Structure formats: C-alpha cells, structure tokens
Short mmCIF file of C-alpha atoms in Angstrom, two decimals:
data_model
loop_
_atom_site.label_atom_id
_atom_site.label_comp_id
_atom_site.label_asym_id
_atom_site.label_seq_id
_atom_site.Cartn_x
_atom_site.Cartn_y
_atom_site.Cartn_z
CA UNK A 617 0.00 0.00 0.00
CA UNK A 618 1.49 3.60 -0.93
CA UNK A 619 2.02 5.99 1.42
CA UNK A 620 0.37 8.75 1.68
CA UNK A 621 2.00 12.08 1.17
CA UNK A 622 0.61 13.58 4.41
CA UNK A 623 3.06 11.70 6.11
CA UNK A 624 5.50 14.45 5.23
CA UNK A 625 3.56 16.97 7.19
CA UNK A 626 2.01 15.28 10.15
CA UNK A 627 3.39 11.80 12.11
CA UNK A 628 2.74 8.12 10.61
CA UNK A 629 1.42 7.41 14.07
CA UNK A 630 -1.36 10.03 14.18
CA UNK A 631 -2.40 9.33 10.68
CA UNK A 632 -2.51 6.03 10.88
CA UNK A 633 -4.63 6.19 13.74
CA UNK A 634 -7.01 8.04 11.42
CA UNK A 635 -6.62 6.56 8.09
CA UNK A 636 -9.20 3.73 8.27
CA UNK A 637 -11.68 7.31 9.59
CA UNK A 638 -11.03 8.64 5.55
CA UNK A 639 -13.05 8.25 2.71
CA UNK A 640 -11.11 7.80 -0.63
CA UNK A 641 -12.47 10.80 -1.57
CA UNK A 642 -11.31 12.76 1.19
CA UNK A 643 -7.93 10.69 0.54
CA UNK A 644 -7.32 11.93 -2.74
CA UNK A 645 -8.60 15.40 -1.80
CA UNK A 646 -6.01 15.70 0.73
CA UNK A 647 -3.47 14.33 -1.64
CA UNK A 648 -4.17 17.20 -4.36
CA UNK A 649 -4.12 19.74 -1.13
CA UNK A 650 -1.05 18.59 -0.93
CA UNK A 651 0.26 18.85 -4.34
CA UNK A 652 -1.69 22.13 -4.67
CA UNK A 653 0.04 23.76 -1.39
CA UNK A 654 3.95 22.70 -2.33
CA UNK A 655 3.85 23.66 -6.07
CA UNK A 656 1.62 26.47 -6.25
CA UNK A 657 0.75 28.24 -2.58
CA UNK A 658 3.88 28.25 -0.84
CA UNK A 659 5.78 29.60 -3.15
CA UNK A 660 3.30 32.25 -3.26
CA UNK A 661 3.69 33.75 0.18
CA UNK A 662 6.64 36.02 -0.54
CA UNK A 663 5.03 36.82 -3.80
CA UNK A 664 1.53 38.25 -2.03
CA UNK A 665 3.48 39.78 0.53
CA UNK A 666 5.73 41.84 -2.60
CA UNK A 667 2.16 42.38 -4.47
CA UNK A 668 0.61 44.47 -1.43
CA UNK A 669 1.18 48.22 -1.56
CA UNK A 670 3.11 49.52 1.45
CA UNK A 671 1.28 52.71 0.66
CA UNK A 672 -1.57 53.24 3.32
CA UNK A 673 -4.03 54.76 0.50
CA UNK A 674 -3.49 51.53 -1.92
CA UNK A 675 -2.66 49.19 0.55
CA UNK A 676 -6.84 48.84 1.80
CA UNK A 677 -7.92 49.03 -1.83
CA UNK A 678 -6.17 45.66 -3.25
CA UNK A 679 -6.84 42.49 -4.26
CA UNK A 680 -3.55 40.33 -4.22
CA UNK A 681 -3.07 39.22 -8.18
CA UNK A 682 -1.45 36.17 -7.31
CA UNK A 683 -4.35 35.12 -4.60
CA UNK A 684 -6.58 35.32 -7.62
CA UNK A 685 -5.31 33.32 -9.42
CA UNK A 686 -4.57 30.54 -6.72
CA UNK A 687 -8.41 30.34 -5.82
CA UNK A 688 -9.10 30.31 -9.60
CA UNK A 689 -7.19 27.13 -9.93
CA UNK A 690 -8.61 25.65 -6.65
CA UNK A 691 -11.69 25.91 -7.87
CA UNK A 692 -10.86 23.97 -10.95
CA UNK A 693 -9.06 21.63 -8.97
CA UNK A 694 -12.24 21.24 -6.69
CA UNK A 695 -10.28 21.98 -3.45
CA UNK A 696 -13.18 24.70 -2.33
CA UNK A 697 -15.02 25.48 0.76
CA UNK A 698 -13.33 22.26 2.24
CA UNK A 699 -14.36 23.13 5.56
CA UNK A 700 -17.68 22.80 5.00
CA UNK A 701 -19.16 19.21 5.63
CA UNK A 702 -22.12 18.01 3.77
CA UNK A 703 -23.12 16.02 6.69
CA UNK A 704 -23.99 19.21 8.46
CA UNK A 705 -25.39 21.06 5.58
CA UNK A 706 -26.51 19.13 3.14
CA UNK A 707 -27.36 22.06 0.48
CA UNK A 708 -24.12 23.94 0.77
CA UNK A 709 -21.36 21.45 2.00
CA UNK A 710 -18.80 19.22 0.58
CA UNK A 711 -18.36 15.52 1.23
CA UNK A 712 -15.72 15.91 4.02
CA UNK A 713 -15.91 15.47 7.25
CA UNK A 714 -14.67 17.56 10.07
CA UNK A 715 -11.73 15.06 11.11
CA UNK A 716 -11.11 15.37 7.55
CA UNK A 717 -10.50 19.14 7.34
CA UNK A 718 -8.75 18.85 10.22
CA UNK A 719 -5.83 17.45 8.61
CA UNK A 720 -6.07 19.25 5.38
CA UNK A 721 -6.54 22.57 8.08
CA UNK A 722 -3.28 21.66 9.04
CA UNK A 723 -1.62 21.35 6.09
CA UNK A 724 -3.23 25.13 5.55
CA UNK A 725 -1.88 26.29 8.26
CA UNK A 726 1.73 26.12 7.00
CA UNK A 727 0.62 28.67 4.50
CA UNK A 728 -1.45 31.66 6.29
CA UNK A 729 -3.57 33.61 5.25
CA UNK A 730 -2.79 32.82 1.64
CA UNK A 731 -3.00 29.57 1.85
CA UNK A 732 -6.50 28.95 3.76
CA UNK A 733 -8.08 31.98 1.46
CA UNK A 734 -6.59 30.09 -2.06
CA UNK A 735 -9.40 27.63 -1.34
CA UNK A 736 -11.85 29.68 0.51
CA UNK A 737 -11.79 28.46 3.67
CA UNK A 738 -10.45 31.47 5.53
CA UNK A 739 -11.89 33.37 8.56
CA UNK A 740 -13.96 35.27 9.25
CA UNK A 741 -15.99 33.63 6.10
CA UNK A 742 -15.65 30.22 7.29
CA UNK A 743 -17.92 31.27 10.29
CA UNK A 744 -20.51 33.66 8.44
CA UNK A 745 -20.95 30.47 5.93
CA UNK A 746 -22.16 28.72 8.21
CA UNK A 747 -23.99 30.82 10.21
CA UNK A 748 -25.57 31.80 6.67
CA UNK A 749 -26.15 28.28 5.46
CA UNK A 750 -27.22 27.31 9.36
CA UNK A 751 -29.86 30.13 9.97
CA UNK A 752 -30.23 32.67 7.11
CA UNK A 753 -33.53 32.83 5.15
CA UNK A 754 -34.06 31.20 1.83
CA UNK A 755 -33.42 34.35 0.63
CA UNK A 756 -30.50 35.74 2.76
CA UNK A 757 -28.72 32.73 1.56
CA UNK A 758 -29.32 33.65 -2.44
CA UNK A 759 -28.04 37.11 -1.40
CA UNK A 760 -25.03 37.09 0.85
CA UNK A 761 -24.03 32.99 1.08
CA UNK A 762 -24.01 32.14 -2.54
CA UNK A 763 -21.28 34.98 -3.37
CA UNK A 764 -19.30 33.68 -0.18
CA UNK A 765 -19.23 30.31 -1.36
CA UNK A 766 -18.07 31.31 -5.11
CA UNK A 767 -15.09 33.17 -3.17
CA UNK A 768 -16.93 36.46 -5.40
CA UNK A 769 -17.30 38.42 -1.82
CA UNK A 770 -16.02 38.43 1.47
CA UNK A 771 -17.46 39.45 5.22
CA UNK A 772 -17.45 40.44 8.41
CA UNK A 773 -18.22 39.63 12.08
CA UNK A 774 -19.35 42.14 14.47
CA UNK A 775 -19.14 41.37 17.90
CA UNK A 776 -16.15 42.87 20.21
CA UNK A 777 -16.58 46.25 21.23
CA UNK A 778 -14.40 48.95 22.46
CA UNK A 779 -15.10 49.85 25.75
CA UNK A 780 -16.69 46.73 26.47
CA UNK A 781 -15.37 43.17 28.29
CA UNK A 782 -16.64 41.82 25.37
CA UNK A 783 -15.36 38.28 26.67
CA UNK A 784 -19.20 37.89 27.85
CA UNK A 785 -21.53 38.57 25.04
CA UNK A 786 -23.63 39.90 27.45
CA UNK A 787 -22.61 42.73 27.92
CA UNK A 788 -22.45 44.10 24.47
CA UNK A 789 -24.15 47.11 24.06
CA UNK A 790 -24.81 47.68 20.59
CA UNK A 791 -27.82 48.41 20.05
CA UNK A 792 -30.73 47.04 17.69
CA UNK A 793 -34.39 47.83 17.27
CA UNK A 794 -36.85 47.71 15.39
CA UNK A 795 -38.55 50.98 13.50
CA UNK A 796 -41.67 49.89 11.14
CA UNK A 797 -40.32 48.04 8.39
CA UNK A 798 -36.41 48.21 9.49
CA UNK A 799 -34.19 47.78 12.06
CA UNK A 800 -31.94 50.76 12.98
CA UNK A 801 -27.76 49.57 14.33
CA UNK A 802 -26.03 51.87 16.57
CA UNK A 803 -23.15 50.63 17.93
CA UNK A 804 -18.92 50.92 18.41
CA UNK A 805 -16.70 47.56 17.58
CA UNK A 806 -13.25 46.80 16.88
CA UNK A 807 -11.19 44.37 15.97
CA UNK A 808 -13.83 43.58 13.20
CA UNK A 809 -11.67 41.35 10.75
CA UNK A 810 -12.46 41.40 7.61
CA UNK A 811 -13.70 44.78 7.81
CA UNK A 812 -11.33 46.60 5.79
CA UNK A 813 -11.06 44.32 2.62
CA UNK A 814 -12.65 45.98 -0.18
CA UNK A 815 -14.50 42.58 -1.46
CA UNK A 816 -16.02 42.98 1.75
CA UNK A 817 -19.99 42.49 1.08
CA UNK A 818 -21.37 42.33 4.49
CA UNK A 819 -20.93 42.65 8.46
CA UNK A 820 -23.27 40.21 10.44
CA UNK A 821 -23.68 42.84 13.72
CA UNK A 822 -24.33 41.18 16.90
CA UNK A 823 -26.20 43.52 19.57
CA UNK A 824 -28.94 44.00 21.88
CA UNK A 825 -32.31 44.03 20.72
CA UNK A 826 -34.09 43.47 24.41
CA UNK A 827 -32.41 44.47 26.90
CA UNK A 828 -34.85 43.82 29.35
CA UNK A 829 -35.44 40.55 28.76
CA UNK A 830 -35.07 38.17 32.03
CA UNK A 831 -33.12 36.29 29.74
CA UNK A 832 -29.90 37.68 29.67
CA UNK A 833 -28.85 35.29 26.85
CA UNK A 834 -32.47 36.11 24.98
CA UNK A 835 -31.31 39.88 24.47
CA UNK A 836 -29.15 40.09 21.54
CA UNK A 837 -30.12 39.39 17.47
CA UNK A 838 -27.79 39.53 14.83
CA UNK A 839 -28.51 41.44 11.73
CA UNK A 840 -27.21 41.70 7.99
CA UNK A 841 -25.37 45.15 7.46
CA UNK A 842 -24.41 45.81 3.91
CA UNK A 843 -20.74 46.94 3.86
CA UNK A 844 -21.08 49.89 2.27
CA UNK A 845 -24.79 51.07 3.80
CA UNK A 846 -25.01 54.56 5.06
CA UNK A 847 -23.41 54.98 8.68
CA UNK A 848 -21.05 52.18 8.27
CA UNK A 849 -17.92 53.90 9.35
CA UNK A 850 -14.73 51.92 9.38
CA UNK A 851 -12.50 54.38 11.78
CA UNK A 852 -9.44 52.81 11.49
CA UNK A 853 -7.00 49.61 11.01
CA UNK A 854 -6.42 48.05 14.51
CA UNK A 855 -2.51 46.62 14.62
CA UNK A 856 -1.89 43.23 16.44
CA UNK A 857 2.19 43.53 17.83
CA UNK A 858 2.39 46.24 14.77
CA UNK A 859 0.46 43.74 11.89
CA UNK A 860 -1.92 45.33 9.93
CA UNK A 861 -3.24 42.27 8.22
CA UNK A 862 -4.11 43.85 5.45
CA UNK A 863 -6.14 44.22 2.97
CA UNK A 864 -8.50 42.32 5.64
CA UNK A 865 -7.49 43.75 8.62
CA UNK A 866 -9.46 44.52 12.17
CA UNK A 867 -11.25 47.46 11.86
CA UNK A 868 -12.23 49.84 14.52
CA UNK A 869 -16.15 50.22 12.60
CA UNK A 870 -18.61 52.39 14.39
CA UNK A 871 -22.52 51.88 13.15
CA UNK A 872 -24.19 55.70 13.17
CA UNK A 873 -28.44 55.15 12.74
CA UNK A 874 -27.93 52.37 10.25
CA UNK A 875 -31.09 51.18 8.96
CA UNK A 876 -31.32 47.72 7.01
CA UNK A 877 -35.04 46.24 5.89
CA UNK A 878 -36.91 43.78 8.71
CA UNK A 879 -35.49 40.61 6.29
CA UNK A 880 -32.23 41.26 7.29
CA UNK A 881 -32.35 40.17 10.65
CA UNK A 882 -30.87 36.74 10.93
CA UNK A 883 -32.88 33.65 12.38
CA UNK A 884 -35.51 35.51 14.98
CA UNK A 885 -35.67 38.28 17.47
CA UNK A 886 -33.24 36.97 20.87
CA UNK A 887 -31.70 34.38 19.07
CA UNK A 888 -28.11 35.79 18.62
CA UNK A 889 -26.71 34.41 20.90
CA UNK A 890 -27.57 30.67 19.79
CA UNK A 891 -26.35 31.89 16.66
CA UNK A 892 -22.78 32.89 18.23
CA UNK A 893 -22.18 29.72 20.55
CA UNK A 894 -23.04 27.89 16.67
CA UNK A 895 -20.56 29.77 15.06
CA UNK A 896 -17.70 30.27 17.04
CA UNK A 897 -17.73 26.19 18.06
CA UNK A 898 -16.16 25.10 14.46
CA UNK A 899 -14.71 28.27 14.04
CA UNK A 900 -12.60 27.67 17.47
CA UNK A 901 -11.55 24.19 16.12
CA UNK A 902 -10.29 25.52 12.38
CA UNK A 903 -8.21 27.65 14.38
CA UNK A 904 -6.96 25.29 16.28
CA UNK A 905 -6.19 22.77 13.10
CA UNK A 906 -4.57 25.35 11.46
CA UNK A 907 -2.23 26.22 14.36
CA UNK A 908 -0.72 23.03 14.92
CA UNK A 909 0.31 23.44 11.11
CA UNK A 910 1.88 26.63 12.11
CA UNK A 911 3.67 25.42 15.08
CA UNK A 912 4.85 22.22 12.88
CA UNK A 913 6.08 24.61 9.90
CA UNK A 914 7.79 26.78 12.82
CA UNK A 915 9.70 23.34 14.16
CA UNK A 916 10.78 22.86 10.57
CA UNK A 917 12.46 26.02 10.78
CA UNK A 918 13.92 25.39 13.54
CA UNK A 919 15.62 21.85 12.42
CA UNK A 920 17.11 23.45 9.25
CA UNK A 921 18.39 26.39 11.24
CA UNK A 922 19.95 24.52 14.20
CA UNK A 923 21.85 21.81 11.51
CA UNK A 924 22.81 25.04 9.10
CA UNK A 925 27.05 25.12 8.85
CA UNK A 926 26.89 28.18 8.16
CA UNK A 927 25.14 29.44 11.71
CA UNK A 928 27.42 27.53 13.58
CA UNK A 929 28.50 29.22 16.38
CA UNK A 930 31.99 28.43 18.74
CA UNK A 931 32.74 26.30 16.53
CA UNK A 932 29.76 24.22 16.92
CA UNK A 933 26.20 23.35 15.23
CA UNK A 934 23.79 25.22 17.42
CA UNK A 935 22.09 22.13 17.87
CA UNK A 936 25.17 21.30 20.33
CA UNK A 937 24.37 24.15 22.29
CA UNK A 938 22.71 24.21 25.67
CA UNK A 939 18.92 22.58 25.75
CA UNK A 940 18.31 22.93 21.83
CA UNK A 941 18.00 19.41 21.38
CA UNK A 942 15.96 18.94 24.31
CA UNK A 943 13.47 21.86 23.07
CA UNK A 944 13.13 20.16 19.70
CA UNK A 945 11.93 17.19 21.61
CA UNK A 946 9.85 18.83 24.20
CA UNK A 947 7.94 20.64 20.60
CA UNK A 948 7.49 17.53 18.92
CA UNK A 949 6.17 15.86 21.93
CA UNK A 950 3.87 19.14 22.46
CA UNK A 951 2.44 19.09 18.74
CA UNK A 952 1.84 15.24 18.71
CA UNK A 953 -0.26 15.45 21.93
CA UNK A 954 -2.11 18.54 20.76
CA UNK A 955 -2.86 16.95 17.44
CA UNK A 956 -4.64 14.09 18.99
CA UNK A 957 -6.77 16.90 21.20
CA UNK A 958 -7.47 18.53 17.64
CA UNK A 959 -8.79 15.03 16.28
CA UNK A 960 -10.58 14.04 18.93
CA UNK A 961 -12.11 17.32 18.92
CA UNK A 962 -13.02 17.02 15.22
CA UNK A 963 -14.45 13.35 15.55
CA UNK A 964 -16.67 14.26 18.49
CA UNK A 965 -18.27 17.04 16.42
CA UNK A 966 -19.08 14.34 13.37
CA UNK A 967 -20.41 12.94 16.18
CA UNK A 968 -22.47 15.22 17.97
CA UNK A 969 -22.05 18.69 16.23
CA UNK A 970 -20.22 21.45 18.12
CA UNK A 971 -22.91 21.28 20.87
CA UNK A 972 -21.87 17.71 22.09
CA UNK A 973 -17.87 18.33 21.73
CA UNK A 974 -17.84 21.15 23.72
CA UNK A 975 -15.56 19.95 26.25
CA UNK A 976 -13.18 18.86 23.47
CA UNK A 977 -13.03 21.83 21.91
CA UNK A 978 -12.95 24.47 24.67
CA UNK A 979 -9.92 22.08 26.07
CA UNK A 980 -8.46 22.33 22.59
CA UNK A 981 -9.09 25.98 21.98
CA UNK A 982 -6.78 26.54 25.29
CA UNK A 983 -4.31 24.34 24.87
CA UNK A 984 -3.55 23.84 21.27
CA UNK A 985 -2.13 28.00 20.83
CA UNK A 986 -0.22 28.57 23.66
CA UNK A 987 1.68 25.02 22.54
CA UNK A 988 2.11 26.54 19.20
CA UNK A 989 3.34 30.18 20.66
CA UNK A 990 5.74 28.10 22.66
CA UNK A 991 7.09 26.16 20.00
CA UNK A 992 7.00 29.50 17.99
CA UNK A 993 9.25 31.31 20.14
CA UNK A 994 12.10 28.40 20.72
CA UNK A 995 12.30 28.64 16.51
CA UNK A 996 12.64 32.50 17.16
CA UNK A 997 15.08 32.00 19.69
CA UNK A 998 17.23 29.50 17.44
CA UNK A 999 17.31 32.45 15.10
CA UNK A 1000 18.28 35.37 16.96
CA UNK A 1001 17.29 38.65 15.69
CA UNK A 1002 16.36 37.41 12.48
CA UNK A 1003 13.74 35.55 14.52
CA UNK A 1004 11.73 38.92 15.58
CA UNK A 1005 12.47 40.52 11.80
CA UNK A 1006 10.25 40.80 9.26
CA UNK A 1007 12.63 38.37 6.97
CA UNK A 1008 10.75 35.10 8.27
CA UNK A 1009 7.53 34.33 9.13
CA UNK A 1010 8.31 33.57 12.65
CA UNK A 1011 7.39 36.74 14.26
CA UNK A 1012 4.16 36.86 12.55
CA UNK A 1013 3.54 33.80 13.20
CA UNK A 1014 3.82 34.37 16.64
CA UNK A 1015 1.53 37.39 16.61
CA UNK A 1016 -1.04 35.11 14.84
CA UNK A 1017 -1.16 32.61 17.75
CA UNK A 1018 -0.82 34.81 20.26
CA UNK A 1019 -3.57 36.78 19.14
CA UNK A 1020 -5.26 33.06 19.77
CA UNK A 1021 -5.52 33.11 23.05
CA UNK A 1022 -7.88 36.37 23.26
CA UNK A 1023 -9.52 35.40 20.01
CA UNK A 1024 -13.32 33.62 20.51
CA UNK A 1025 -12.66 33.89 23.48
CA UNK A 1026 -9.87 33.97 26.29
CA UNK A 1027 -7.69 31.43 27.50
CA UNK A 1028 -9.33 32.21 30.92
CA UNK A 1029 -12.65 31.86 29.83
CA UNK A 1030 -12.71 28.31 28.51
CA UNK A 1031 -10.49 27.02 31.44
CA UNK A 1032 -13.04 28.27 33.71
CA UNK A 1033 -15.64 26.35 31.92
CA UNK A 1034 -13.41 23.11 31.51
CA UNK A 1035 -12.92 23.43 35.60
CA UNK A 1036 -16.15 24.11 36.16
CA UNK A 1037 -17.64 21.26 33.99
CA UNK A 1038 -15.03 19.17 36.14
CA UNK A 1039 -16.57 20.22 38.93
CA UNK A 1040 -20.10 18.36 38.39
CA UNK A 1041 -18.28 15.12 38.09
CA UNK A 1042 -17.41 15.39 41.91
CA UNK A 1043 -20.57 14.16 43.33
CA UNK A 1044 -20.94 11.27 41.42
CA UNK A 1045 -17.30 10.35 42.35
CA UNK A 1046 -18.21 10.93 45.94
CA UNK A 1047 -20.56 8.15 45.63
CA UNK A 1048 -18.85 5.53 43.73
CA UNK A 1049 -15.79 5.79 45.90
CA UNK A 1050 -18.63 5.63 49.09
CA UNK A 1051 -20.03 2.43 47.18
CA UNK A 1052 -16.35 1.01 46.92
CA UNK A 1053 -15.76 1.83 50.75
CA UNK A 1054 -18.81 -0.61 51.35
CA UNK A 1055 -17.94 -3.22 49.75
CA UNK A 1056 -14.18 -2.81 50.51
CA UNK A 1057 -15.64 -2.84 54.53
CA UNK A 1058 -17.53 -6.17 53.69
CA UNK A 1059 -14.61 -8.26 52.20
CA UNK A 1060 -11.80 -7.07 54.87
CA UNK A 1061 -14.74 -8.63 57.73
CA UNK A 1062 -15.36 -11.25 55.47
CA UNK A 1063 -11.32 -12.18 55.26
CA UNK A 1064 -10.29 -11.26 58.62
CA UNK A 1065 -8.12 -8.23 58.03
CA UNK A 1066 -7.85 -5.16 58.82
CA UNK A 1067 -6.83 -2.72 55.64
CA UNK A 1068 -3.67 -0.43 56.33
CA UNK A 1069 -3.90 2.49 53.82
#
C-alpha cells in the first residue's frame, strides 16, 4: 500500500490512527491539497506579501493578483469550501468530514492567510458560511451565502466592542431595534476582521435588541449590514504587535443610525446568541487545526536552522548548544499530543455537532495555541534577531497565535468552563468511591483483616 504524502507533514502514528476514519475521496482530496500547497501556494507567500502596496491609501484598496489566481485554480481543482461538511449542511457542503479538514486545516496552516483563502476556507468567512447556510432565510442565503461560497465576496463579524469586556456577550451594548419596516444599528466595535477588505460584502452585527429581557442570553439578534450602507464607518486599522493584516485587517467600525429592511435580521428576534455559541464552536476548532500546522512549519524552521554550517556558532552546530536538542523534543512531543486533542475534537463534532464536543473543543481551543506560541518562540530563539524581523515568518507567526488566546474567546474563559464542567463530576465520584468503601468494609470482615492504607 502507498504511502500517503501527508506523512511528510504530520506523524505516521497520528495518521494512521485516522486513516481507516477517511473516505477515498477525502484521501485523494487531501493528496491534491497537498500537491496544490507545495507547487503552487507556498511559493506564493513572498510573492503576495511583494504584491501588497506599502502605501496606506493603496494598501486597503487591493486584491492580491497572485491570490486570484490561486483560488481560480482551486476551484478547478475542486479543493473549495473544504471546511464545509455536507453532513452538516446538506445544500451547501462538501463531502468531508470535520476530522477530515482537520488534517487538510493543518496542512493550511503552513501557508497563512494565503493559503487557507486560495481555497476559501479562511476566517472570518468560514464562520458567516455557516452561520448563513445554518440560519439565514431562503433568501438571505441567495443574497449574501451564494457569493461567499463562489469566493466572489467576502465578510465580516461584528461582535467585540471597544469599551466593552466583550469576553461575555452579554454585555455588548450595541444596540438594535426595530422601527416599522427596518431595524436601525447603533453601535462601536473593533477588531472587526475582515472589515477593511474591499470585497467585503457584508458585516453580520451582533447587539442588543431586548435588553430587558429576564433572559440575559435572549437579548441580543444579529442582523445583515451591507458593507457599504449609510453609517457604516470603518474608523481605522487596529494593529496586532504592529500587523496590519491587510487588505482584511481589524477594523475599529462604528454603526451611526444604520437602517437595514426587517429581512435582514438573521434567524428571529433573541436568538443571537444561539447563533454565536453555533458559530464560534467550528470556528474555534479551524483555528486550532490550522495552528498546529503553524507550530509544525515553525519546528521545521527550527531543524534546518539549528543543523545550518553556516550558523554555527563556537565552533559548533547550534544544535550542540545548551537545551536545543531537548526543546526540539519537548515541541514535537507538544504538537503530537495537541494533534490528537485537535482530532478528537473534530471526531466528536461528526459525532455530535459542536454542541456535544464542547468539552473537546474548549480544552483544545486553550491548549492547542499557547503550545504553538511556545514552540513558535524556541524557533525565534534559534534564530536570533532574524527571529523577531520581518525576513521570516516567525514573528508573525507568533503574533497570529498569540492573538489566539484572546480570540473567541480567552484562554481564561474556557479554562473556567473546563474546571467548572469538572466540577459536576465530583458528586458522582463521591458516591462511587462511598459504594467502593462498602464493599471494601464487607470483604476485609469477610477475610479477617484489617486494611492499612
């Protein structure tokens, strides 16, 4: 039996774990990823980063040439909106599923931005897809999913607002309500990616449309906002550790008495926040599949640097210095046992959707980027300064990840919840060690002894 290329990219162990899990479909789809990535993406990178203007007034207003044409062959190559499984949406999706993306996610990860937009499965669109396909109107979806999925638009999430702990949803304060026949937006957000590309086609604006309600998780909607409607006012580029990921960006956007018709409000009065903890469940895992790609790519680095004769330092291979050996072994111990959280995360959501894999992914979604910052930051430290230039990937790499950890939510936040969830197993636990002590009692009488621990 031939072996498959993604050997090259991910252990023999972990795939063959998962192997007998693909379809030969999804085999030969991941193959062609493959092939796809190595001759035509990664050598790309440099090349989009050389095509975007430096020039502030430019720089917002392009579309990459070479991105263009990469999704153009994608598509003819059928590698397109991979993430999407046809299992879960039948109309829209592809036949892969979720443990199946999760390795080709990986395999995007090694390539950015670039690579996971080349075949239109890039966030935030990822997200508003399937929110779109998920909950949007027959007719939403004819409008604003259908150019999504062609790759002819992109979009916009609006949740995280300035001024706001906007870690709990709840306390957004955007507002939304409803005037006759339309809904009027007033509201101040940032860090809205996808704000400030000029395909963008539409924000989907989370904020409070009932503030009253007894139901604090009842009180926000989420609502269509055309891009370019009156009051839309994108304020400004946010910078994450001085990246402007452009031409997408995070936009400071403030929302002045915009009014959008009564059909665009997505799903129902109150139900926003459904519609987040929907979203942001996959969305937390492609991040997460991605990363360990990242965090693999970022070890590769790190082996060609630290065997390079022409870095050698004192006379030695820097691999011959100090712990470097034993940090390439603690990061390929750390990236094989946060691939296997990854998987297990992405087979429990086949499973039982994102609602039934919480657990999995929220201890993923804490776990899996502060590995990949870690193993990050030994490459940049096998490096030197070149490690924190702008002359490899590293340090943006590392400003990806760490941006991770505050991104759908907070490290913080999910550990709570993973404690907390811990915590109801306790009284069950109680009792079945009780039940033990019982019949532990009865056999020591029963036998004569007395136990000593």
């Amino acid at each position: 039996m031939a072996t498959h290329p993604i050997v090259e990219y991910t252990s023999p162990s972990s795939w063959a774990l998962i192997e007998d899990k693909f379809s030969p479909y999804a085999k030969e789809t991941l193959a062609k990823l493959i092939k796809f990535m190595e001759e035509d993406v990664y050598p790309a990178v440099r090349i989009a980063h050389a095509q975007l203007p430096t020039d502030p007034e430019t720089r917002w207003k392009t579309v990459i040439p070479v991105l263009v044409d990469l999704k153009a062959k994608a598509k003819q190559l059928g590698l397109w909106n991979l993430f999407l499984s046809k299992a879960h949406y039948p109309q829209w999706g592809v036949p892969l599923s979720n443990l199946e993306y999760a390795v080709m996610a990986e395999v995007l990860g090694r390539g950015g931005q670039l690579a996971s937009e080349s075949v239109n499965c890039s966030a935030p669109d990822t997200g508003n897809m399937e929110v779109l396909a998920r909950y949007g109107s027959p007719e939403q979806q004819k409008k604003w999913l259908v150019p999504l999925l062609n790759g002819e638009t992109r979009s916009a999430f609006s949740m995280t607002e300035r001024f706001v702990a906007s870690s709990d949803a709840t306390n957004i304060r955007t507002s939304i309500r409803q005037e006759g026949n339309e809904i009027v937006i007033n509201g101040h957000k940032w860090y809205i990616s996808g704000a400030g590309d000029p395909r963008c086609a539409l924000h989907l604006v989370l904020g409070k449309s009932d503030a009253n309600n007894s139901d604090k998780y009842r009180q926000q909607s989420i609502v269509i906002v055309p891009a370019n409607h009156p009051g839309v006012k994108v304020i400004r580029p946010m910078k994450v550790f001085g990246y402007d990921d452009a031409p997408e960006g995070h936009c400071e956007v403030i929302y002045e008495n915009v009014r959008v018709p009564l059909e665009n409000l997505v799903y129902g009065w109150g139900k926003g926040f459904e519609i987040i903890q929907g979203r942001l469940g996959p969305g937390r895992i492609h991040h997460c599949m991605r990363s360990i790609g990242a965090a693999q790519y970022a070890l590769d680095l790190l082996l060609q640097r630290v065997t390079d004769p022409a870095k050698k330092t004192f006379g030695k291979y820097l691999y011959e210095h100090g712990t470097v050996v034993a940090d390439i072994a603690k990061s390929r111990a750390e990236i094989e046992s946060a691939r296997l959280l990854v998987l297990s995360a992405a087979l429990q959501i086949d499973k039982a959707k994102a609602k039934g894999a919480l657990k999995e992914i929220g201890i993923a979604k804490f776990v899996v980027p502060s590995m990949a910052c870690q193993v990050v930051d030994r490459a940049i430290q096998s490096f030197g300064a070149e490690g924190v230039s702008q002359d490899t990937p590293l340090a943006a790499l590392y400003a990806g990840l760490r941006t991770l950890r505050i991104a759908d939510g907070p490290d913080a936040v999910h550990i709570q919840q993973i404690g907390q969830r811990e915590l109801k197993r306790a009284p069950a636990l109680t009792q079945r060690q009780a039940e033990l002590k019982k019949r532990e009692k009865a056999l020591a009488e029963k036998h004569g002894v007395k136990a000593h621990l």
